[in-house]
Amino acid sequence: MAQTDTVTRILDTAEVLFAERGFAETSLRTITSKAKVNLAAVNYHFGSKKSLIQAVFARYLDPFTERFHGVLDELETRHAGGVIPLEELLESMARTVLEVPAERNSLKVFMKLLGLAYSQAQGHLRRYIQEEYGSVFTRFTELVRRATPELPDAERFWRLHFVLGTVIFTLSGLDALRDIAEKDYGEHVSVRDLIRRLRPVVVAAMNAPLPEAPVTDRAEAS
Amino acid sequence: MAQTDTVTRILDTAEVLFAERGFAETSLRTITSKAKVNLAAVNYHFGSKKSLIQAVFARYLDPFTERFHGVLDELETRHAGGVIPLEELLESMARTVLEVPAERNSLKVFMKLLGLAYSQAQGHLRRYIQEEYGSVFTRFTELVRRATPELPDAERFWRLHFVLGTVIFTLSGLDALRDIAEKDYGEHVSVRDLIRRLRPVVVAAMNAPLPEAPVTDRAEAS
DNA sequence: CTACGTTTCAAACATTCGTTTCCATCAGGG
DNA sequence: CCCTGATGGAAACGAATGTTTGAAACGTAG
């Protein structure tokens, strides 16, 4: 089937280029020429560039959410009725994130895309991801809530986003950081090595003491 | 002097639009029309769009680096010869970051721009920032090194970037996150409130226990 | 007042972009 | 065999982009 071949080749090429340069900076002509398909193929198979971008994300996020739901199912039945420990939840998520892209491409690309989706703030992409895949994240946070009853809801919300920032930021900027680290410390770091370093930091962040009592809140800067 | 007025108006407008939409997604026509200056003014005063982007960053980073050098000077003389505690270093940096943009615009814009500079990975911008302002960061990390002698060099390097990721990611995506937090927890968070929440997390992250011994390192995914 | 360097302005330029169109190719079922 | 629907391919379209141009307007020193 030639169709599948063309579609796959477009997606494979697009995700790499998107990750390297960003969405707006990657033209359809660059994608199609490097993928050795016709320029019109993108609009024919995907409808528009915007849909192509979403398709690139869907190819990562669809397997991830499906698998992660399965992992959470298994975790919940194993701790039937009880509370799943925080570290186990984090471990499961990390493992799932690691497994999914390993099947096809590199984790680096996936993380870079996630980082872009968050910073390339505007409109359609963040909304698309939120509305399409928000349910898994909601389920996960609910489990985290039960695992950390001592944390106020708002505090837990922010800390989850703190560690999310750590992971996405680090792994999406991995190449540049790795170059610096290698130059300065002569040490080559693999993704698995980085995750090994991340684990105690993330756990410590989630278990950090609560901030001092909120001072009388004055008007803010922004 | 009309020149200064035009230049300032361009910079003021550009930084807001860049922060909202990204660099490539913001055209010179959008900037100049909203700033009520002529289209050619950008190329006349800045030379090119690329230089305008760098000028936007310079207007934040120049005062920051200058002031931060001063703060570090003061810290070093106060602890003459001795070691500056880690928390004091982090506090000083946070305070400096907070003070500089408060003079003109919002911290949010500055952080958003930083986030963009990191994700919008490619080429000129990251190199520009690194080569132009890398010295302060080098000086800072050296002081952190003396404050945390128990940390291996590589570990400290990565942890600094971990917390850098936390801060930039959180503060650059602040608006979106704030909306969610407000909707889910009815709680309005100010920037200062967020920093109050960040502090114990960052300290805990830096002081986290060392990761377990490096397992035999197999080939990595990417 | 005049002359000159600086700044503003409208218009145009050349390029690049996403998208569309139209035709060739090919497969399988009537 | 021819018809039909799906796909590949070349070319063109219209819009938007960054940049350049040349003249007008401005402020100021002589």
Coordinates of C-alpha atoms (C1' of nucleotides) in Angstrom, one line a residue:
Chain A
M1 CA 0.0 0.0 0.0
A2 CA 1.6 3.2 -1.2
Q3 CA -0.6 5.4 0.8
T4 CA 0.5 4.2 4.2
D5 CA 4.1 4.6 3.0
T6 CA 3.6 8.2 2.1
V7 CA 1.7 9.1 5.2
T8 CA 4.3 7.4 7.4
R9 CA 7.2 9.0 5.6
I10 CA 5.6 12.4 6.0
L11 CA 5.0 11.9 9.7
D12 CA 8.5 10.5 10.3
T13 CA 10.1 13.4 8.6
A14 CA 7.8 16.1 10.0
E15 CA 8.2 15.1 13.7
V16 CA 12.0 15.3 13.4
L17 CA 12.0 18.7 11.7
F18 CA 9.3 20.1 14.0
A19 CA 11.3 19.0 17.0
E20 CA 14.5 20.6 15.5
R21 CA 13.1 23.9 14.3
G22 CA 9.6 24.4 15.7
F23 CA 6.4 24.4 13.8
A24 CA 6.3 27.8 12.1
E25 CA 9.9 27.5 11.1
T26 CA 9.4 24.2 9.3
S27 CA 7.7 24.6 5.9
L28 CA 5.8 22.0 4.1
R29 CA 8.2 22.2 1.3
T30 CA 11.1 21.3 3.6
I31 CA 9.2 18.4 4.9
T32 CA 8.0 17.0 1.6
S33 CA 11.3 17.4 -0.1
K34 CA 13.2 15.7 2.6
A35 CA 10.6 13.0 2.8
K36 CA 10.7 12.6 -0.9
V37 CA 7.0 13.0 -1.4
N38 CA 5.1 15.5 -3.4
L39 CA 4.2 18.9 -1.8
A40 CA 0.5 18.4 -2.3
A41 CA 0.6 15.1 -0.4
V42 CA 0.4 16.8 3.0
N43 CA -2.8 18.7 2.2
Y44 CA -4.2 15.6 0.5
H45 CA -3.6 13.2 3.3
F46 CA -3.9 15.5 6.3
G47 CA -5.9 18.4 5.0
S48 CA -3.7 21.2 6.4
K49 CA -0.5 21.9 8.1
K50 CA -2.3 22.3 11.4
S51 CA -3.8 18.9 11.1
L52 CA -0.4 17.4 10.3
I53 CA 0.9 18.9 13.5
Q54 CA -1.9 17.3 15.5
A55 CA -1.4 14.0 13.7
V56 CA 2.3 14.1 14.7
F57 CA 1.2 14.5 18.3
A58 CA -1.6 11.9 18.1
R59 CA 0.9 9.3 16.9
Y60 CA 2.7 9.7 20.2
L61 CA -0.1 10.4 22.5
D62 CA -2.7 7.8 21.4
P63 CA -0.5 4.9 22.3
F64 CA 0.7 6.6 25.4
T65 CA -2.7 7.3 26.9
E66 CA -4.0 3.9 26.0
R67 CA -1.0 2.2 27.6
F68 CA -1.0 4.5 30.6
H69 CA -4.7 3.8 31.2
G70 CA -3.8 0.1 31.2
V71 CA -0.9 0.6 33.6
L72 CA -3.1 2.6 36.0
D73 CA -5.8 -0.2 35.7
E74 CA -3.2 -2.7 36.7
L75 CA -1.9 -0.6 39.6
E76 CA -5.4 0.0 40.9
T77 CA -6.4 -3.7 40.9
R78 CA -3.0 -4.6 42.5
H79 CA -3.6 -2.2 45.4
A80 CA -7.3 -3.1 45.4
G81 CA -9.1 -0.2 47.1
G82 CA -6.0 0.9 48.8
V83 CA -3.6 3.8 48.2
I84 CA -0.9 3.6 45.5
P85 CA 2.4 4.9 46.8
L86 CA 3.5 8.1 45.2
E87 CA 6.8 6.7 44.0
E88 CA 5.1 3.8 42.4
L89 CA 2.8 6.3 40.5
L90 CA 5.8 8.3 39.3
E91 CA 7.7 5.3 38.3
S92 CA 4.8 3.9 36.3
M93 CA 4.4 7.2 34.4
A94 CA 8.1 7.4 33.7
R95 CA 8.2 3.9 32.5
T96 CA 5.2 4.4 30.2
V97 CA 6.7 7.6 28.8
L98 CA 9.9 5.8 28.1
E99 CA 8.4 2.8 26.5
V100 CA 6.1 4.4 24.0
P101 CA 8.5 6.4 21.9
A102 CA 11.1 3.6 22.1
E103 CA 8.9 1.6 19.8
R104 CA 9.4 3.9 17.0
N105 CA 11.6 6.9 17.5
S106 CA 13.5 8.7 20.2
L107 CA 12.2 10.0 23.4
K108 CA 14.0 13.2 22.7
V109 CA 11.8 14.1 19.8
F110 CA 8.7 13.4 21.8
M111 CA 9.9 15.6 24.7
K112 CA 10.9 18.4 22.4
L113 CA 7.5 18.3 20.8
L114 CA 5.9 18.5 24.2
G115 CA 8.1 21.5 25.1
L116 CA 7.2 23.2 21.9
A117 CA 3.5 22.6 22.5
Y118 CA 3.8 24.3 25.9
S119 CA 5.9 27.3 24.9
Q120 CA 4.5 27.8 21.4
A121 CA 1.7 29.0 23.6
Q122 CA -0.9 30.1 21.3
G123 CA -4.2 28.4 20.6
H124 CA -5.0 25.3 18.8
L125 CA -2.3 22.9 19.9
R126 CA -2.5 23.3 23.7
R127 CA -6.3 23.2 23.4
Y128 CA -6.2 20.1 21.2
I129 CA -3.9 18.2 23.6
Q130 CA -5.9 19.3 26.7
E131 CA -9.3 18.3 25.2
E132 CA -8.1 15.1 23.6
Y133 CA -5.9 13.7 26.3
G134 CA -6.8 15.5 29.5
S135 CA -8.7 12.6 30.9
V136 CA -5.6 10.5 31.6
F137 CA -3.9 13.4 33.4
T138 CA -7.0 13.9 35.5
R139 CA -7.1 10.3 36.5
F140 CA -3.4 10.4 37.3
T141 CA -3.7 13.5 39.5
E142 CA -6.6 12.0 41.4
L143 CA -4.4 9.0 42.2
V144 CA -1.6 11.3 43.3
R145 CA -4.1 13.1 45.5
R146 CA -4.8 9.9 47.4
A147 CA -1.2 9.2 47.7
T148 CA -0.4 12.6 49.2
P149 CA -3.2 13.4 51.5
E150 CA -1.1 15.7 53.6
L151 CA -0.7 18.1 50.7
P152 CA -3.2 20.9 50.1
D153 CA -4.9 20.5 46.8
A154 CA -3.4 23.7 45.3
E155 CA 0.1 22.8 46.6
R156 CA -0.1 19.4 45.0
F157 CA -1.3 20.9 41.7
W158 CA 1.6 23.3 41.5
R159 CA 4.2 20.8 42.6
L160 CA 3.1 18.4 39.9
H161 CA 3.6 21.2 37.4
F162 CA 6.9 22.0 38.9
V163 CA 8.3 18.5 38.3
L164 CA 6.6 18.4 34.9
G165 CA 8.5 21.5 34.0
T166 CA 11.7 19.9 35.2
V167 CA 11.3 16.8 33.1
I168 CA 10.0 18.5 29.9
F169 CA 12.6 21.3 30.1
T170 CA 15.5 19.0 30.7
L171 CA 14.6 16.3 28.2
S172 CA 13.5 18.8 25.5
G173 CA 16.7 20.7 25.8
L174 CA 18.7 17.6 26.2
D175 CA 21.0 18.0 23.2
A176 CA 22.2 21.4 24.1
L177 CA 22.6 20.5 27.8
R178 CA 24.4 17.3 26.9
D179 CA 26.9 19.1 24.8
I180 CA 27.7 21.5 27.7
A181 CA 27.9 18.7 30.2
E182 CA 30.1 16.6 28.0
K183 CA 32.4 19.5 27.3
D184 CA 32.7 20.6 30.9
Y185 CA 32.7 17.2 32.7
G186 CA 33.7 14.9 29.9
E187 CA 30.8 12.7 31.0
H188 CA 28.4 11.3 28.4
V189 CA 24.9 11.1 29.7
S190 CA 22.2 8.8 28.4
V191 CA 18.5 9.3 28.7
R192 CA 18.3 6.5 31.2
D193 CA 21.2 8.1 33.2
L194 CA 19.3 11.3 33.2
I195 CA 16.2 9.7 34.5
R196 CA 18.2 8.0 37.2
R197 CA 19.4 11.5 38.3
L198 CA 15.9 12.9 38.0
R199 CA 14.2 10.4 40.3
P200 CA 15.5 11.5 43.7
V201 CA 15.1 15.1 42.7
V202 CA 11.5 14.7 41.7
V203 CA 10.6 12.7 44.8
A204 CA 12.3 15.3 47.1
A205 CA 10.4 18.0 45.3
M206 CA 7.1 16.4 45.9
N207 CA 7.9 15.7 49.5
A208 CA 9.4 19.1 50.3
P209 CA 8.1 20.9 53.4
L210 CA 5.2 23.2 52.9
P211 CA 6.0 26.8 52.3
E212 CA 5.8 29.2 55.1
A213 CA 2.4 30.7 55.8
P214 CA 1.1 32.9 53.1
V215 CA 2.2 36.4 53.9
T216 CA -0.5 39.1 53.7
D217 CA -1.0 39.2 49.9
R218 CA -0.3 42.5 48.3
A219 CA -1.1 43.4 44.7
E220 CA 1.1 41.5 42.3
A221 CA 3.5 42.9 39.6
S222 CA 1.7 41.6 36.6
Chain B
M1 CA 13.9 63.1 20.8
A2 CA 11.5 61.2 18.6
Q3 CA 14.0 58.4 17.9
T4 CA 14.0 57.2 21.4
D5 CA 10.3 57.2 21.5
T6 CA 10.0 55.1 18.4
V7 CA 12.6 52.6 19.5
T8 CA 11.0 52.2 22.9
R9 CA 7.6 51.8 21.5
I10 CA 8.8 49.1 19.1
L11 CA 10.5 47.3 21.9
D12 CA 7.6 47.6 24.3
T13 CA 5.2 46.3 21.7
A14 CA 7.5 43.6 20.3
E15 CA 8.3 42.0 23.6
V16 CA 4.6 41.6 24.5
L17 CA 3.7 40.1 21.1
F18 CA 6.7 37.9 21.1
A19 CA 5.8 36.6 24.5
E20 CA 2.2 35.9 23.5
R21 CA 2.8 34.3 20.1
G22 CA 6.4 33.4 19.6
F23 CA 8.9 35.0 17.3
A24 CA 8.1 33.5 13.9
E25 CA 4.4 33.9 14.5
T26 CA 4.8 37.7 15.1
S27 CA 5.2 39.7 11.9
L28 CA 6.9 43.1 11.7
R29 CA 3.6 44.5 10.4
T30 CA 1.8 43.4 13.5
I31 CA 4.4 44.9 15.7
T32 CA 4.6 48.2 13.8
S33 CA 0.9 48.7 13.4
K34 CA 0.2 48.0 17.0
A35 CA 3.1 50.3 18.0
K36 CA 1.8 52.9 15.6
V37 CA 5.1 53.3 13.9
N38 CA 6.1 52.9 10.3
L39 CA 6.9 49.4 9.0
A40 CA 10.4 50.4 7.9
A41 CA 11.2 51.7 11.3
V42 CA 12.2 48.3 12.5
N43 CA 14.8 47.8 9.8
Y44 CA 15.9 51.3 10.1
H45 CA 16.6 51.2 13.9
F46 CA 17.4 47.6 14.4
G47 CA 18.6 46.4 11.0
S48 CA 16.6 43.2 10.9
K49 CA 14.0 41.2 12.7
K50 CA 16.7 39.0 14.2
S51 CA 18.4 42.0 15.7
L52 CA 15.1 43.2 17.1
I53 CA 14.7 39.9 18.9
Q54 CA 18.1 40.2 20.4
A55 CA 17.5 43.8 21.4
V56 CA 14.4 42.7 23.2
F57 CA 16.4 40.2 25.2
A58 CA 19.3 42.7 25.8
R59 CA 16.9 45.1 27.4
Y60 CA 16.1 42.6 30.0
L61 CA 19.5 40.8 30.3
D62 CA 21.8 43.8 30.3
P63 CA 20.4 45.3 33.5
F64 CA 20.0 41.8 35.0
T65 CA 23.6 40.7 34.5
E66 CA 24.9 44.1 35.7
R67 CA 22.8 44.0 38.8
F68 CA 23.4 40.4 39.5
H69 CA 27.2 40.9 39.3
G70 CA 26.8 43.6 41.8
V71 CA 24.7 41.4 44.1
L72 CA 27.3 38.7 43.9
D73 CA 30.1 41.2 44.6
E74 CA 28.3 42.2 47.7
L75 CA 27.7 38.7 48.8
E76 CA 31.3 37.7 48.3
T77 CA 32.6 40.6 50.3
R78 CA 30.1 40.0 53.1
H79 CA 31.2 36.4 53.4
A80 CA 34.8 37.4 52.8
G81 CA 36.7 34.4 51.7
G82 CA 34.1 32.1 53.2
V83 CA 31.4 30.0 51.6
I84 CA 28.1 31.6 50.7
P85 CA 25.2 29.3 51.8
L86 CA 23.2 27.8 49.0
E87 CA 19.9 29.3 50.1
E88 CA 21.4 32.7 50.1
L89 CA 22.6 32.3 46.6
L90 CA 19.3 31.1 45.4
E91 CA 17.5 33.9 47.2
S92 CA 19.7 36.5 45.7
M93 CA 19.2 35.3 42.2
A94 CA 15.4 35.1 42.7
R95 CA 15.4 38.6 44.1
T96 CA 17.4 40.0 41.2
V97 CA 15.3 38.3 38.6
L98 CA 12.2 39.7 40.3
E99 CA 13.5 43.2 40.6
V100 CA 14.8 43.8 37.1
P101 CA 11.6 43.4 35.1
A102 CA 9.5 45.1 37.8
E103 CA 11.2 48.3 36.8
R104 CA 9.5 48.3 33.4
N105 CA 7.3 45.5 32.5
S106 CA 6.0 42.3 33.9
L107 CA 8.1 39.3 35.0
K108 CA 5.7 37.1 33.1
V109 CA 6.9 38.5 29.8
F110 CA 10.5 38.0 30.7
M111 CA 10.0 34.4 31.7
K112 CA 7.9 33.7 28.6
L113 CA 10.7 35.1 26.5
L114 CA 13.2 32.9 28.3
G115 CA 11.1 29.9 27.7
L116 CA 10.8 30.7 24.1
A117 CA 14.5 31.1 23.8
Y118 CA 15.0 27.7 25.1
S119 CA 12.4 25.8 23.2
Q120 CA 12.5 27.7 19.9
A121 CA 15.7 25.8 20.0
Q122 CA 17.4 26.6 16.8
G123 CA 20.4 28.7 16.2
H124 CA 21.0 32.3 16.7
L125 CA 19.1 33.2 19.9
R126 CA 20.5 30.5 22.2
R127 CA 24.0 31.2 20.9
Y128 CA 23.6 34.9 21.4
I129 CA 22.4 34.6 25.0
Q130 CA 25.1 32.0 25.8
E131 CA 27.9 34.0 24.4
E132 CA 26.7 37.4 25.6
Y133 CA 25.6 36.5 29.1
G134 CA 27.2 33.2 29.9
S135 CA 29.8 34.8 32.3
V136 CA 27.4 35.6 35.0
F137 CA 26.0 32.1 35.0
T138 CA 29.5 30.7 35.1
R139 CA 30.3 32.8 38.1
F140 CA 27.1 31.8 39.8
T141 CA 27.6 28.1 39.3
E142 CA 31.1 28.4 40.7
L143 CA 29.7 29.9 43.9
V144 CA 27.1 27.2 44.0
R145 CA 29.9 24.7 43.7
R146 CA 31.6 26.0 46.8
A147 CA 28.2 26.0 48.6
T148 CA 27.6 22.3 47.8
P149 CA 30.9 20.5 48.1
E150 CA 29.2 17.2 48.7
L151 CA 27.7 17.2 45.2
P152 CA 29.6 15.7 42.3
D153 CA 30.2 18.3 39.6
A154 CA 28.0 16.6 37.1
E155 CA 25.2 16.1 39.6
R156 CA 25.2 19.7 40.6
F157 CA 25.2 20.8 36.9
W158 CA 22.1 18.7 36.2
R159 CA 20.3 19.8 39.3
L160 CA 20.8 23.4 38.5
H161 CA 19.2 22.8 35.2
F162 CA 16.4 20.8 36.8
V163 CA 15.4 23.7 38.9
L164 CA 16.0 26.2 36.1
G165 CA 13.5 24.1 34.1
T166 CA 11.0 24.2 36.9
V167 CA 11.1 28.0 37.3
I168 CA 11.1 28.9 33.6
F169 CA 8.5 26.3 32.7
T170 CA 6.2 27.4 35.5
L171 CA 6.5 31.1 35.1
S172 CA 6.4 31.1 31.3
G173 CA 3.3 29.0 31.3
L174 CA 1.9 30.9 34.2
D175 CA -1.2 32.3 32.5
A176 CA -2.5 29.0 31.3
L177 CA -1.7 27.2 34.6
R178 CA -3.2 30.1 36.6
D179 CA -6.4 29.7 34.7
I180 CA -6.6 26.0 35.5
A181 CA -5.7 26.5 39.1
E182 CA -8.2 29.3 39.5
K183 CA -11.0 27.2 37.9
D184 CA -10.2 24.0 39.9
Y185 CA -9.3 25.5 43.2
G186 CA -10.8 28.9 43.1
E187 CA -7.5 30.3 44.3
H188 CA -5.9 33.2 42.7
V189 CA -2.1 33.0 42.7
S190 CA 0.2 35.9 42.4
V191 CA 3.7 35.7 41.1
R192 CA 5.0 36.3 44.6
D193 CA 2.8 33.5 45.9
L194 CA 4.2 31.2 43.3
I195 CA 7.7 32.0 44.3
R196 CA 6.8 31.3 47.9
R197 CA 5.7 27.9 46.8
L198 CA 8.7 27.4 44.6
R199 CA 11.3 28.0 47.3
P200 CA 11.0 24.9 49.5
V201 CA 10.7 22.7 46.3
V202 CA 13.8 24.1 44.8
V203 CA 15.8 23.8 48.0
A204 CA 14.6 20.2 48.5
A205 CA 15.5 19.4 44.9
M206 CA 19.1 20.7 45.3
N207 CA 19.5 18.8 48.6
A208 CA 17.9 15.6 47.4
P209 CA 19.9 12.4 48.1
L210 CA 22.3 11.2 45.4
P211 CA 20.9 8.8 42.9
E212 CA 21.7 5.1 43.3
A213 CA 24.9 4.0 41.9
P214 CA 25.0 4.2 38.1
V215 CA 23.9 0.8 36.8
T216 CA 25.9 -0.8 34.1
D217 CA 25.3 1.6 31.3
R218 CA 23.7 0.1 28.3
A219 CA 23.3 1.8 24.9
E220 CA 20.7 4.5 25.1
A221 CA 17.5 4.9 23.1
S222 CA 18.3 8.0 21.1
Chain C
dC1 C1' 17.0 81.3 6.4
dT2 C1' 19.6 77.7 4.6
dA3 C1' 21.9 73.3 4.5
dC4 C1' 22.5 68.9 6.3
dG5 C1' 22.0 64.7 8.9
dT6 C1' 18.3 62.1 10.9
dT7 C1' 14.0 60.1 11.1
dT8 C1' 9.4 59.0 9.1
dC9 C1' 6.5 57.5 5.5
dA10 C1' 4.2 55.2 1.5
dA11 C1' 5.2 52.1 -1.9
dA12 C1' 7.2 48.5 -4.0
dC13 C1' 10.3 44.3 -4.2
dA14 C1' 11.6 39.7 -4.1
dT15 C1' 10.7 35.5 -1.6
dT16 C1' 8.4 32.2 0.7
dC17 C1' 4.5 30.3 2.5
dG18 C1' 0.1 27.1 2.6
dT19 C1' -3.1 25.7 -0.5
dT20 C1' -5.5 24.5 -4.8
dT21 C1' -6.0 23.0 -9.4
dC22 C1' -5.6 19.9 -13.1
dC23 C1' -3.9 16.1 -15.2
dA24 C1' -1.3 11.5 -15.3
dT25 C1' -1.1 7.0 -13.3
dC26 C1' -2.8 2.9 -11.5
dA27 C1' -5.8 -0.6 -9.5
dG28 C1' -9.9 -3.5 -9.4
dG29 C1' -14.9 -4.5 -10.6
dG30 C1' -18.7 -3.9 -14.0
Chain D
dC1 C1' -12.5 -3.6 -22.1
dC2 C1' -13.7 0.6 -19.9
dC3 C1' -15.2 2.9 -16.1
dT4 C1' -14.4 4.7 -11.4
dG5 C1' -12.2 6.1 -7.3
dA6 C1' -7.9 6.9 -5.1
dT7 C1' -3.1 8.6 -5.2
dG8 C1' 1.1 10.9 -7.2
dG9 C1' 2.9 14.8 -9.4
dA10 C1' 3.9 19.6 -11.6
dA11 C1' 2.5 24.0 -11.7
dA12 C1' 0.3 27.8 -10.4
dC13 C1' -2.4 31.0 -7.1
dG14 C1' -3.1 34.3 -3.7
dA15 C1' -1.6 35.9 0.5
dA16 C1' 1.8 37.2 3.8
dT17 C1' 6.5 37.9 5.0
dG18 C1' 11.1 40.6 5.7
dT19 C1' 13.5 44.0 3.4
dT20 C1' 14.7 48.0 0.4
dT21 C1' 13.9 52.3 -1.9
dG22 C1' 13.4 57.2 -2.6
dA23 C1' 11.2 61.1 -1.3
dA24 C1' 9.1 63.9 2.3
dA25 C1' 9.3 65.9 7.0
dC26 C1' 11.9 67.2 10.8
dG27 C1' 15.2 69.3 13.9
dT28 C1' 19.3 71.7 14.4
dA29 C1' 23.9 73.9 13.6
dG30 C1' 25.9 77.4 10.7

